[in-house]
Structures are given as structure tokens and as C-alpha cells.
PDB file of C-alpha atoms in Angstrom:
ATOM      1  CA  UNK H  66     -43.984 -36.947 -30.534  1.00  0.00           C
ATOM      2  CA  UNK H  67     -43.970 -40.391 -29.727  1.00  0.00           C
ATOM      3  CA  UNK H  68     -45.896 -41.907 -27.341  1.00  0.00           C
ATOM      4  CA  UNK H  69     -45.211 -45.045 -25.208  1.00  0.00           C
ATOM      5  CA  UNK H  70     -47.364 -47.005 -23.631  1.00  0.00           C
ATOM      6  CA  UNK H  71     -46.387 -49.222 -20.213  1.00  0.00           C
ATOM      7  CA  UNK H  72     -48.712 -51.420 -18.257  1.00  0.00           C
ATOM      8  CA  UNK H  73     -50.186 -49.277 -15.089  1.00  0.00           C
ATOM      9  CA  UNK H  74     -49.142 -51.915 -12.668  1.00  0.00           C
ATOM     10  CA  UNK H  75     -46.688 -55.126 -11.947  1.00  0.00           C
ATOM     11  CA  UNK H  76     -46.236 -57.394  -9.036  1.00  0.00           C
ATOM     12  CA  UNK H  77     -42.950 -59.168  -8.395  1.00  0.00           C
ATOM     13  CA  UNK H  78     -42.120 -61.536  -5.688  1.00  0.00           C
ATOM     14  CA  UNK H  79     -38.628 -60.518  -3.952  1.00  0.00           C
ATOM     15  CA  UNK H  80     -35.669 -62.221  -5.459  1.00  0.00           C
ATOM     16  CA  UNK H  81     -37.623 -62.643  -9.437  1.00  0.00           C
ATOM     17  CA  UNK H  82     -36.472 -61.164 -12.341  1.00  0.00           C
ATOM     18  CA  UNK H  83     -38.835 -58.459 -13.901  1.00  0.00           C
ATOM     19  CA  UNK H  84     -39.177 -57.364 -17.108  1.00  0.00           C
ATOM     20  CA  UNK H  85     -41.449 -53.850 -17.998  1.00  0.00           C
ATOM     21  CA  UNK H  86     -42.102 -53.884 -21.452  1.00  0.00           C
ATOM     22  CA  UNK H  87     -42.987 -50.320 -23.337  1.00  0.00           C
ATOM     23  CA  UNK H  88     -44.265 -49.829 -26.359  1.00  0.00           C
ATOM     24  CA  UNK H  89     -43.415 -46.645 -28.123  1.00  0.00           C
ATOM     25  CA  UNK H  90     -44.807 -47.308 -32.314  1.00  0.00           C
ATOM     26  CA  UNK H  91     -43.893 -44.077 -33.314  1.00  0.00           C
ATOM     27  CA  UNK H  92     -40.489 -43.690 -32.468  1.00  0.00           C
ATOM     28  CA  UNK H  93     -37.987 -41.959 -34.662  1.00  0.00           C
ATOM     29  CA  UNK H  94     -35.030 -42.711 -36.155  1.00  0.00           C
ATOM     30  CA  UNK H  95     -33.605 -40.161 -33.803  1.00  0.00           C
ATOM     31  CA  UNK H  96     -34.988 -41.024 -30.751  1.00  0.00           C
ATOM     32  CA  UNK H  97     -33.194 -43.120 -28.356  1.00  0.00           C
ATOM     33  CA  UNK H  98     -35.118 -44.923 -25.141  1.00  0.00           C
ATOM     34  CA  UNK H  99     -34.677 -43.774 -21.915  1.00  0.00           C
ATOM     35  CA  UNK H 100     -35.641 -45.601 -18.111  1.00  0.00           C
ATOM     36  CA  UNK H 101     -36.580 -43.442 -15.116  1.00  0.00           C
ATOM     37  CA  UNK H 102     -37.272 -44.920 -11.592  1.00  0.00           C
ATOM     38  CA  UNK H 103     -38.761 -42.914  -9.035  1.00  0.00           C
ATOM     39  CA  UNK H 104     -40.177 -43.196  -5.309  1.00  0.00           C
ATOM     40  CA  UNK H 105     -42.761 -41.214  -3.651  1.00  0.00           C
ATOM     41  CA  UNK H 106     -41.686 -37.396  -3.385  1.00  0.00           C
ATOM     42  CA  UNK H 107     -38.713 -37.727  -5.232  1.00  0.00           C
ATOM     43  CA  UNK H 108     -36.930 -36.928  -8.381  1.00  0.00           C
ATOM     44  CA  UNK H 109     -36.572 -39.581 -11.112  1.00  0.00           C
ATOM     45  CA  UNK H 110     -33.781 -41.086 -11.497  1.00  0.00           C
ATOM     46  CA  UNK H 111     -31.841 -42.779 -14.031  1.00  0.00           C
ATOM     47  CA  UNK H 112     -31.702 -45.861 -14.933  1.00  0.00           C
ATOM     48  CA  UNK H 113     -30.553 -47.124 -18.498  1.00  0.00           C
ATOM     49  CA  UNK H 114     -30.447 -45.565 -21.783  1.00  0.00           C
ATOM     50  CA  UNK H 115     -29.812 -47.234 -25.373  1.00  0.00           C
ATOM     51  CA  UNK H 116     -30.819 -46.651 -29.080  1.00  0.00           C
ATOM     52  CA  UNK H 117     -31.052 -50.496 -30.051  1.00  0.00           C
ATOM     53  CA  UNK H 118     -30.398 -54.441 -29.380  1.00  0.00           C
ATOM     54  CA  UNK H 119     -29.052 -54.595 -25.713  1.00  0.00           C
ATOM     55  CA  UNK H 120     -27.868 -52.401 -22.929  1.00  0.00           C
ATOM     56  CA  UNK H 121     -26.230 -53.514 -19.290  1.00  0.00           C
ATOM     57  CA  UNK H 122     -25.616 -51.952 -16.409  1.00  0.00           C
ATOM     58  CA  UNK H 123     -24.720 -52.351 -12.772  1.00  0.00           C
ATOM     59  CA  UNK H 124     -28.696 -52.129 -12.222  1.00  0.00           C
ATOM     60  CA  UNK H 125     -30.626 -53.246 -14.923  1.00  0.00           C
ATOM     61  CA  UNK H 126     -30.693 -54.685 -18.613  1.00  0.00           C
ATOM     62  CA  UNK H 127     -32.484 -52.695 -21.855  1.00  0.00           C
ATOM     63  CA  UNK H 128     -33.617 -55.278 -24.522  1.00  0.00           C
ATOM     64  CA  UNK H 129     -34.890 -53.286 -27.882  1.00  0.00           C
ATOM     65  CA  UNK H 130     -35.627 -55.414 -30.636  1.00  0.00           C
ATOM     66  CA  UNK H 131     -34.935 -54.413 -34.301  1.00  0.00           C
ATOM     67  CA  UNK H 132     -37.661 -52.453 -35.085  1.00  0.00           C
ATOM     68  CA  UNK H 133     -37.580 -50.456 -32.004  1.00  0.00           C
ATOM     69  CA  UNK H 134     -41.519 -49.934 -31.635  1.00  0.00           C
ATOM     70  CA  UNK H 135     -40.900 -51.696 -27.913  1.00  0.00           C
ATOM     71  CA  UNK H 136     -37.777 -51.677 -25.350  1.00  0.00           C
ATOM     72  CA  UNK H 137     -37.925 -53.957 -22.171  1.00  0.00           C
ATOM     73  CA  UNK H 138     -36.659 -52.963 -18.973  1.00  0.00           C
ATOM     74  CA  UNK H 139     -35.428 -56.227 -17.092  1.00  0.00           C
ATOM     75  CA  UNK H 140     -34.310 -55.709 -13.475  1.00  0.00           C
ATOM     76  CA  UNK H 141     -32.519 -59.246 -11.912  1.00  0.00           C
ATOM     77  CA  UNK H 142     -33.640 -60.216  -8.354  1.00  0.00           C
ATOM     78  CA  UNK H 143     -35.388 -57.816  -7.219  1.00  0.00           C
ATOM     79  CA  UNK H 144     -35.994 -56.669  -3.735  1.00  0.00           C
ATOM     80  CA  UNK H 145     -38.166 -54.886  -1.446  1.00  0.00           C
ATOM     81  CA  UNK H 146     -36.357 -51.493  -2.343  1.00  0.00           C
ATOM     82  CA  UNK H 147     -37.370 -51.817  -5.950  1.00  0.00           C
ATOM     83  CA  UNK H 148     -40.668 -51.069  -4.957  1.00  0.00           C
ATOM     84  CA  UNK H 149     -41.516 -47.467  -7.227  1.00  0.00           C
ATOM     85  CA  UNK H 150     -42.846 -46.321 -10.299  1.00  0.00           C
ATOM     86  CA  UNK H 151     -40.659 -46.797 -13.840  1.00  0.00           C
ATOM     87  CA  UNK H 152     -41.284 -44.459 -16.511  1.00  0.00           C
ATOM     88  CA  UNK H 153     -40.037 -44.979 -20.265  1.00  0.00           C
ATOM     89  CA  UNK H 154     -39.386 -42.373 -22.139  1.00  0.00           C
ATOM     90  CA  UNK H 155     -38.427 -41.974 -25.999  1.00  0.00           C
ATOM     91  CA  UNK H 156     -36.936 -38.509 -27.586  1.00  0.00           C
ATOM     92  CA  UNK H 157     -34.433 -37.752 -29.767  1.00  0.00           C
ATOM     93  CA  UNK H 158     -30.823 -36.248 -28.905  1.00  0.00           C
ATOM     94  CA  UNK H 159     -31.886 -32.660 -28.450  1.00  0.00           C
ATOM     95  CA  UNK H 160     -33.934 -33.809 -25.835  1.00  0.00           C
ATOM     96  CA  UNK H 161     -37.080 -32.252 -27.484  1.00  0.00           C
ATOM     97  CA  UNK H 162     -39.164 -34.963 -27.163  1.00  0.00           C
ATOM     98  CA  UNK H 163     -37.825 -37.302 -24.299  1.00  0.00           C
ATOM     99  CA  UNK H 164     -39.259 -34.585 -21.901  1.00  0.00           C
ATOM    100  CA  UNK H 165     -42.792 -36.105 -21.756  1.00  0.00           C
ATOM    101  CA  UNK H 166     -43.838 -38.905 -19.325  1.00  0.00           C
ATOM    102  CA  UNK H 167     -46.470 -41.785 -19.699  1.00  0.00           C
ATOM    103  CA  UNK H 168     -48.552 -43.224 -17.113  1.00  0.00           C
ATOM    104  CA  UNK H 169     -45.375 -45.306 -15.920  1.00  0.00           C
ATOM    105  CA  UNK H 170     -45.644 -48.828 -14.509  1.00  0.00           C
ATOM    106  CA  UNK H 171     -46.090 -48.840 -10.690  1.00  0.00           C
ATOM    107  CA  UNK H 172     -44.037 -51.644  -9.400  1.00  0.00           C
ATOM    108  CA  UNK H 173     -44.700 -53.388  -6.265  1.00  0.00           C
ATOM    109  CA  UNK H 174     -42.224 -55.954  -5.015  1.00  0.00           C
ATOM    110  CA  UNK H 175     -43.918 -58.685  -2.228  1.00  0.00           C
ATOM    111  CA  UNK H 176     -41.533 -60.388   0.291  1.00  0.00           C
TER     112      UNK H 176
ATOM    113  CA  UNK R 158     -21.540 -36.270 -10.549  1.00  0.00           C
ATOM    114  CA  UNK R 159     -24.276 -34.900 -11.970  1.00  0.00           C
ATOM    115  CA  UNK R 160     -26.411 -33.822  -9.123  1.00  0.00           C
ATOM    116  CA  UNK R 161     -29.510 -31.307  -9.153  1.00  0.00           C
ATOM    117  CA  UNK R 162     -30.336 -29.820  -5.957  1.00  0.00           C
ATOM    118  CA  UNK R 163     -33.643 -28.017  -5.037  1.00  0.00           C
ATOM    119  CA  UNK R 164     -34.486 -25.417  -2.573  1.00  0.00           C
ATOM    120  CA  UNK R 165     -36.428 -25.528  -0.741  1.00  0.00           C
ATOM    121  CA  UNK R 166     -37.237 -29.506  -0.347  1.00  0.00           C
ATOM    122  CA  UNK R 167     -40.765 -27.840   1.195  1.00  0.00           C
ATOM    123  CA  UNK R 168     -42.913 -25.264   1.668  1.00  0.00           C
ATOM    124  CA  UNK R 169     -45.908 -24.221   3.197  1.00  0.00           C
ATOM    125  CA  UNK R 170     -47.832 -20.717   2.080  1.00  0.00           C
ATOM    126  CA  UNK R 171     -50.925 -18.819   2.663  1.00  0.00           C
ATOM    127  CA  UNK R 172     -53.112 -18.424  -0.248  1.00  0.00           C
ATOM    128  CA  UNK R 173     -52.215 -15.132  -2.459  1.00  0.00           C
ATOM    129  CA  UNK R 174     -48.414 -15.143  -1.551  1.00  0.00           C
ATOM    130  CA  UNK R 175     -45.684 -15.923  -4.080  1.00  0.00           C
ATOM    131  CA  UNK R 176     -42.875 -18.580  -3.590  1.00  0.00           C
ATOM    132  CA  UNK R 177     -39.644 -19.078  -5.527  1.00  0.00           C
ATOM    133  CA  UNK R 178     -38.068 -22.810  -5.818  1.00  0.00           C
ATOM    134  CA  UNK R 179     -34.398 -22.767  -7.382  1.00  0.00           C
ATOM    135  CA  UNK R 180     -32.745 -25.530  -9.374  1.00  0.00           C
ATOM    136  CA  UNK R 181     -29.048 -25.619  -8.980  1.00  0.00           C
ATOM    137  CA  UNK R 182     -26.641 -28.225 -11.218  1.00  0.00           C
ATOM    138  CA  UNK R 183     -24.199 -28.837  -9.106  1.00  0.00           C
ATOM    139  CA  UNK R 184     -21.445 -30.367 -10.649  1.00  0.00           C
ATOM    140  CA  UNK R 185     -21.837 -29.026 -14.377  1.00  0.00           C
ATOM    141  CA  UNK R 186     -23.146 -26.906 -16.060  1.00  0.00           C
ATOM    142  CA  UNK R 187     -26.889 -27.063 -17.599  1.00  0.00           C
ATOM    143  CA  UNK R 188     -27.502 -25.630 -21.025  1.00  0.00           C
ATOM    144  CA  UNK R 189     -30.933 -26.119 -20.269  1.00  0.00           C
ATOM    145  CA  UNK R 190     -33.402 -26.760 -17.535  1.00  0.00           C
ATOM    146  CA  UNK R 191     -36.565 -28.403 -17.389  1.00  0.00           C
ATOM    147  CA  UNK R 192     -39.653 -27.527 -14.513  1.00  0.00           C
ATOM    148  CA  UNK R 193     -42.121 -30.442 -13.662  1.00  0.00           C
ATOM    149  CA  UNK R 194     -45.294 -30.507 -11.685  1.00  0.00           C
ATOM    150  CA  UNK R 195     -46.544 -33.719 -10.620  1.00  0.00           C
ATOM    151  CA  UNK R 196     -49.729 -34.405  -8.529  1.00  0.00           C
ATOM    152  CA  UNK R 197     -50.629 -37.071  -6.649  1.00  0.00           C
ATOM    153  CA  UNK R 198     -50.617 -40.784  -8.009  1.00  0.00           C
ATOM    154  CA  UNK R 199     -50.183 -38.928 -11.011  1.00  0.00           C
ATOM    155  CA  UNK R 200     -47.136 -39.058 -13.668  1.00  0.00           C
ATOM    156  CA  UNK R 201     -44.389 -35.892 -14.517  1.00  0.00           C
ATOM    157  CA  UNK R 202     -45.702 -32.915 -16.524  1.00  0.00           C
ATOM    158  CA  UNK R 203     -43.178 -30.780 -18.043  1.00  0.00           C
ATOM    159  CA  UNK R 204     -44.255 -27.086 -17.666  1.00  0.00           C
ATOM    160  CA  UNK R 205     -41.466 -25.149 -19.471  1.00  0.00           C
ATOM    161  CA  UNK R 206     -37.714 -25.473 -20.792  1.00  0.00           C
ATOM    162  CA  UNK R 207     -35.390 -22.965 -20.183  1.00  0.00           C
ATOM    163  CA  UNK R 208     -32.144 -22.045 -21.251  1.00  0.00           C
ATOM    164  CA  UNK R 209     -29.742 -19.957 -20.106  1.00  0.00           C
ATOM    165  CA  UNK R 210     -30.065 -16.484 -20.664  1.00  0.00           C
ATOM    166  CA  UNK R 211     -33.281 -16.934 -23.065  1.00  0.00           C
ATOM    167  CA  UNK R 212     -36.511 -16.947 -22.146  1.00  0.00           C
ATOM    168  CA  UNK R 213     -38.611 -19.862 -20.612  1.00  0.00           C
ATOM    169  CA  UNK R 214     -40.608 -22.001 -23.485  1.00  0.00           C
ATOM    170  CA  UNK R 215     -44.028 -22.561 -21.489  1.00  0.00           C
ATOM    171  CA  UNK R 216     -45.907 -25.492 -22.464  1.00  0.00           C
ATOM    172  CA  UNK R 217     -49.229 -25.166 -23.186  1.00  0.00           C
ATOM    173  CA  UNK R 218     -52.180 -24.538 -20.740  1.00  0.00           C
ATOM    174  CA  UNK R 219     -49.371 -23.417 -18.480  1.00  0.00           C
ATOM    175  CA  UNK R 220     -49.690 -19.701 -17.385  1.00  0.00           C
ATOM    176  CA  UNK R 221     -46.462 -17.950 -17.945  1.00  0.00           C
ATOM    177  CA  UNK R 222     -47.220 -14.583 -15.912  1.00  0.00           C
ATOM    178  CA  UNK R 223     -48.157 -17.183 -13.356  1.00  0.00           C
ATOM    179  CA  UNK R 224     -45.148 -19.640 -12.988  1.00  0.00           C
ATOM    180  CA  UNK R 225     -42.061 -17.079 -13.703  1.00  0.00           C
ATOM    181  CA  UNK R 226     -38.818 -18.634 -14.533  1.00  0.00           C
ATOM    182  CA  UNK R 227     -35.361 -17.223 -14.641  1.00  0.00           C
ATOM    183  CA  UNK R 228     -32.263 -18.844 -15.761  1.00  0.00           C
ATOM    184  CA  UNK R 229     -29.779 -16.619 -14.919  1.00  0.00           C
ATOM    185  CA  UNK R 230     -26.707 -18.512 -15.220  1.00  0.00           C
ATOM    186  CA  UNK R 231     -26.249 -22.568 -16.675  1.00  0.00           C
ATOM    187  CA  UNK R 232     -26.021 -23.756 -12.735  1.00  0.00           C
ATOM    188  CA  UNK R 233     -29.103 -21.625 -11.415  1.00  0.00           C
ATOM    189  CA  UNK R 234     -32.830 -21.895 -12.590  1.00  0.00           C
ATOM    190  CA  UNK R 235     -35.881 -20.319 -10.420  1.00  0.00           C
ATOM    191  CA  UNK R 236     -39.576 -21.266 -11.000  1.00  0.00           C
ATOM    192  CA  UNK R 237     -41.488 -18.409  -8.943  1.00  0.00           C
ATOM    193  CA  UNK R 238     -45.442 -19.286  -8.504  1.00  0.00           C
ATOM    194  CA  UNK R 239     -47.004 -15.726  -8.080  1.00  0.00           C
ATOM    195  CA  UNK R 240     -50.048 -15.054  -5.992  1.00  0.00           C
ATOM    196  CA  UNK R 241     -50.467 -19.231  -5.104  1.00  0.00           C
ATOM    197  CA  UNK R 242     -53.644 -20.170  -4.450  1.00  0.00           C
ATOM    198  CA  UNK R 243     -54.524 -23.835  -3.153  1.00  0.00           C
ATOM    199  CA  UNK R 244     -54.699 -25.800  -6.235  1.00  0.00           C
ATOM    200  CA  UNK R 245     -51.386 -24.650  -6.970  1.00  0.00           C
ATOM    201  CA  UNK R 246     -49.901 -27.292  -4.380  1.00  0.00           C
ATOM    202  CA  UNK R 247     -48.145 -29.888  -5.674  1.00  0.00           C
ATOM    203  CA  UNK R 248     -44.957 -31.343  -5.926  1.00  0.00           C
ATOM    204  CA  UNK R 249     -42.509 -29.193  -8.187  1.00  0.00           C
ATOM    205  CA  UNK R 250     -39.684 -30.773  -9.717  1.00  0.00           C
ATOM    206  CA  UNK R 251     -36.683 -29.783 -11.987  1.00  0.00           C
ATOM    207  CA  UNK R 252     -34.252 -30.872 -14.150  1.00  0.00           C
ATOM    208  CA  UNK R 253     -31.208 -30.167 -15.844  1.00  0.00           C
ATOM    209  CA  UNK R 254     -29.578 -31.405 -19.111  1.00  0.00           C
ATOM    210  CA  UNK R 255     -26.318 -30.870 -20.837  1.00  0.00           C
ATOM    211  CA  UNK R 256     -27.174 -31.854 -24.633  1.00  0.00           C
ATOM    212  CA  UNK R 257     -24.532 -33.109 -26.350  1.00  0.00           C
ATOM    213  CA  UNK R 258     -25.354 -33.940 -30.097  1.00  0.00           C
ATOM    214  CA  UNK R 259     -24.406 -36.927 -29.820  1.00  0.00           C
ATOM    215  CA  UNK R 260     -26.511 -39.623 -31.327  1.00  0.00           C
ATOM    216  CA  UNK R 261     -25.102 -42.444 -29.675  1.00  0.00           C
ATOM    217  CA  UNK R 262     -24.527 -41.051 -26.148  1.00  0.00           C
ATOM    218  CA  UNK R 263     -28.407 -38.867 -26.141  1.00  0.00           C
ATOM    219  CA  UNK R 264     -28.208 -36.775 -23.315  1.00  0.00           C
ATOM    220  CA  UNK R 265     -30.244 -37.376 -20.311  1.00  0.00           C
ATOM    221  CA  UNK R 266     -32.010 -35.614 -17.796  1.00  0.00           C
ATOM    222  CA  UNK R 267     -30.813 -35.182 -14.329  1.00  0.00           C
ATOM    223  CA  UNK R 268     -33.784 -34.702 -11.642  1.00  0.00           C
ATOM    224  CA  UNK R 269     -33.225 -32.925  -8.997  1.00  0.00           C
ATOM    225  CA  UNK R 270     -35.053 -34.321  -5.262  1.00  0.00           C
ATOM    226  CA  UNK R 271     -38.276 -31.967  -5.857  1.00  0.00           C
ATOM    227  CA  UNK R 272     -40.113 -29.363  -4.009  1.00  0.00           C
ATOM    228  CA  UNK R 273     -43.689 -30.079  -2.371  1.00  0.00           C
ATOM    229  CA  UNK R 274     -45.794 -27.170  -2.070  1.00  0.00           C
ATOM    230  CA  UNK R 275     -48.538 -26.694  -0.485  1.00  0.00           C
ATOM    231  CA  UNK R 276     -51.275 -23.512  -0.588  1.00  0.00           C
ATOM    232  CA  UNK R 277     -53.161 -23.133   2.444  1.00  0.00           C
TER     233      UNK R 277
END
């Protein structure tokens, strides 16, 4: 099972880039890296996903260097909305082991 | 696509009652769903995996004559909490995931909006 390991806490002014970093030594060939955000009394949602080097999307960027024992989550210009907790999770295609969450890095963006 | 939905979004019970929470996929179909509790401040714990038709796969320290789950169909889980008692409230939450075997793609979760609880 591997285990990640996030910082408990970030601040961000609005309108900075941020970048989470999790480390996660034991990952598996198998296991890919997966980014949840989620706000008080809600669901997690999804953010990014990628097995290795770099992943885009509309919402944030996944940098995972060649070894894959870390992934960081960068999110451009944030704002006041980012504001939430952001789990990384690692597990391998069957899902067996990317149903366990860490600690998770409690984000709080300052205007 | 992709949406979870929960019902109900809240409840409120007396001590010794039982309460059932459904997990519906909405726009696919789920070969498997995944039950959460999370407390306060706290992260996600996964209490059980179930697929459809099959029985649940509790994790451990988690009472399965206590939290019964059904998966009667790949759109509709239920995670019953029998004869709740106060430090059973918490915030309940579900997910649903349609694995594909595919290395590159993974398969995620999809989290449904959760269900608070809460034992009086």
C-alpha cells in the first residue's frame, strides 16, 4: 500500500501560483497518482490524474518526476474559492489501493 | 457526466434507531462502490467496497452487522447504520467507480455530495 505524505497546511496569497508537493516512496509500477479537492461537507472531487512527467488541465498542472516517489500539484492564480483541502492519492488501476486518503494539505488562500 | 448523488444530504436520529443513506450513479453504471466516513477536521476513511451483486468487503475495525450495505444493482448502493448511537454521527460519503483496466486511463473515483448524520 503506498503511502503519501503532503504537508498539513499551505498559505497562498490570491492571484500566486501554488504548488502541493506529495511524496508517495513506495509507489508501484502500477499505481498511477491521483488529486482530490474538497470543501467542508462535501464530496471530493477530481482534479488531475497521470502516471508520469506532466499532466494539464483546464484547472491545474501534475508534475511527476522520473522516479515517481513525488507528484506536484500546481494550481495557477489562485483565488479565494480555492480555499479547501487537497488530497493525493496513489493506487493502481483496479483501484485497490487508490481508495485510502492521507492527512491532505489544507489550503488557505488570503486576499 | 459522471455524477453520484446521495440521499439523504442530512439526517437527524434518536439514539437506537437505524438509518439508510443510498448512493446512486447517475449517469453510468458503477461496477463498484466505495462508503466513506469522515469526522471532523479529519481526512476520508474508506469503510467497505462493494460490488454489485456480491457482498460488501468491510475494512477492518469496521462492524459489518453494524453498517449493512446492499448493492443491488450497478446504479444503487445503500449503507444502513443499525441501532445508531451518538458516536456514530458523522459525515458519510460514497463513491462510485467504473474500472476499466486500463493502465494509462486508471479509473477514478466519483464522490458523491455526502450525508451528515447526526445521533442524538
Amino acid at each position: 500500500l503506498a503511502k503519501t505524505t503532503q504537508p498539513i497546511s499551505m498559505d497562498s496569497y490570491e492571484g500566486q501560483e501554488v504548488n502541493i508537493t506529495c511524496s508517495h516512496n513506495n509507489i508501484a509500477t502500477n499505481d498511477y497518482i491521483t488529486w482530490y479537492q474538497q470543501f467542508p461537507s462535501q464530496g471530493p472531487r477530481f482534479i488531475i490524474q497521470g502516471y508520469k512527467t506532466k499532466v494539464t488541465n483546464e484547472v491545474a498542472s501534475l508534475f511527476i518526476p522520473a522516479d515517481r516517489k513525488s507528484s506536484t500539484l500546481s494550481l495557477p492564480r489562485v483565488s479565494l474559492s480555492d480555499t479547501a483541502v487537497y488530497y493525493c492519492l496513489v493506487g493502481d488501476w483496479a483501484g485497490a489501493n487508490n481508495l485510502f486518503f492521507g492527512t491532505g494539505t489544507r489550503l488557505t488562500v488570503i486576499p | 457526466g459522471a455524477v453520484v448523488s446521495q440521499h439523504p444530504s442530512w439526517v437527524i436520529c434518536k439514539s437506537g434507531t437505524s438509518v439508510k443513506i443510498e448512493c446512486r450513479s447517475l449517469d453510468f453504471q458503477a461496477t463498484t462502490m466505495f462508503w466513506y466516513r469522515q469526522f471532523p477536521k479529519q481526512s476520508l476513511m474508506l469503510m467497505a467496497t462493494s460490488n454489485e451483486g456480491s457482498k460488501a468487503t468491510y475494512e477492518q475495525g469496521v462492524e459489518k452487522d453494524k453498517f449493512l450495505i446492499n448493492h443491488a444493482s450497478l446504479t444503487l448502493s445503500t449503507l444502513t447504520v443499525t441501532s445508531a448511537h451518538p458516536e456514530d454521527s458523522s459525515f458519510y460519503i460514497c463513491s462510485a467507480s467504473t474500472a476499466s483496466g486500463n493502465l494509462l486511463v486508471g479509473n477514478e473515483q466519483f464522490f458523491g455530495p455526502g450525508t451528515r448524520l447526526t445521533v442524538l
